[in-house]
XYZ file of C-alpha atoms in Angstrom:
116
model
C -20.125 -31.580 4.288
C -23.209 -33.036 5.968
C -22.498 -32.125 10.024
C -23.316 -35.694 10.797
C -20.278 -36.650 12.726
C -20.675 -33.202 14.742
C -24.470 -33.289 15.015
C -24.475 -29.577 14.042
C -26.269 -27.913 11.094
C -24.243 -27.336 8.045
C -24.757 -23.307 8.694
C -22.882 -23.828 12.550
C -20.134 -25.774 10.506
C -19.678 -22.943 8.050
C -20.154 -20.503 11.023
C -17.308 -22.199 13.016
C -14.963 -22.537 10.039
C -15.153 -18.555 9.109
C -14.837 -17.808 12.922
C -11.497 -20.270 12.741
C -9.961 -18.410 9.954
C -10.726 -15.067 11.210
C -9.135 -15.995 14.709
C -6.070 -17.578 12.958
C -5.499 -14.154 11.057
C -5.837 -12.238 14.220
C -3.335 -14.294 16.097
C -1.018 -14.261 13.263
C -1.257 -10.339 13.284
C -0.913 -10.388 17.047
C 2.391 -12.214 16.840
C 3.616 -9.777 13.992
C 3.157 -7.065 16.462
C 4.792 -8.447 19.360
C 7.716 -9.558 16.997
C 7.949 -5.887 15.980
C 8.134 -4.669 19.700
C 11.046 -7.172 20.175
C 8.955 -10.075 21.933
C 11.031 -13.379 21.731
C 9.576 -16.214 19.833
C 9.859 -18.587 22.669
C 7.741 -16.281 25.114
C 4.608 -17.354 26.679
C 2.322 -14.947 24.619
C 4.240 -15.913 21.381
C 3.531 -19.569 22.014
C -0.036 -19.233 23.113
C -0.685 -17.147 19.829
C 0.987 -19.785 17.584
C -0.730 -22.479 19.127
C -3.996 -20.588 18.447
C -3.169 -19.752 15.138
C -2.129 -23.363 14.087
C -4.996 -24.949 15.879
C -7.623 -22.512 14.214
C -6.312 -23.332 10.721
C -6.341 -27.248 11.654
C -9.766 -26.752 12.892
C -10.861 -24.967 9.370
C -9.269 -27.680 7.737
C -10.865 -30.639 9.525
C -14.271 -29.140 9.350
C -14.080 -28.524 5.852
C -12.972 -32.136 5.079
C -15.706 -33.564 7.417
C -12.849 -35.446 9.347
C -13.573 -37.631 11.865
C -11.307 -35.540 14.140
C -13.294 -32.485 13.521
C -15.088 -32.720 17.030
C -11.700 -33.033 18.693
C -10.132 -30.077 16.635
C -13.268 -27.920 17.480
C -13.191 -28.778 21.215
C -9.687 -27.776 21.375
C -10.336 -24.633 19.497
C -13.211 -23.871 21.778
C -11.031 -24.240 25.147
C -7.933 -22.529 23.617
C -9.789 -19.398 22.525
C -11.070 -19.303 25.547
C -7.580 -18.986 27.142
C -6.424 -16.719 24.340
C -9.429 -14.317 25.062
C -8.778 -14.134 28.711
C -5.138 -13.393 28.364
C -5.493 -10.858 25.643
C -8.655 -9.183 27.698
C -6.166 -8.790 30.895
C -3.545 -7.373 28.341
C -5.328 -4.396 28.240
C -4.441 -2.585 25.235
C -6.919 -1.973 22.112
C -4.941 -4.465 19.748
C -5.197 -7.164 22.401
C -8.998 -6.222 22.636
C -9.568 -7.168 18.949
C -7.935 -10.507 19.606
C -10.099 -11.269 22.595
C -13.143 -10.475 20.833
C -12.170 -12.653 17.671
C -11.369 -15.446 20.175
C -14.909 -15.428 21.793
C -16.341 -15.297 18.398
C -14.586 -18.458 17.643
C -15.534 -19.871 20.926
C -19.203 -19.078 20.544
C -19.051 -20.211 16.923
C -17.686 -23.468 17.858
C -20.068 -24.097 20.890
C -23.189 -25.327 19.000
C -21.050 -28.094 17.378
C -19.878 -29.480 20.673
C -22.852 -29.022 23.001
C -25.765 -30.300 20.601
């Protein structure tokens, strides 16, 4: 993994991968919690969480493979994680704040790959 396509240091790439996988796990856990409370799978919060989890996984894979599309997946992850963090923070409960924290950590981790 050279980081040449993204212009970032290898450490930045590894940090973004780790944050992506952590955020994916948090989004999946949040979906399970909402499902246990009876929230429908096609509801807006569930769709946002599903998109986040899937995009986080795709981003980690693209970065691990040094894919030509890695900058795009990192950009999308950056944008979506900011949306998820905002929605989670506005929710107000403690588990949503954990999601907001992980989503913001993902945005911070991927930012150096996009703006260097």
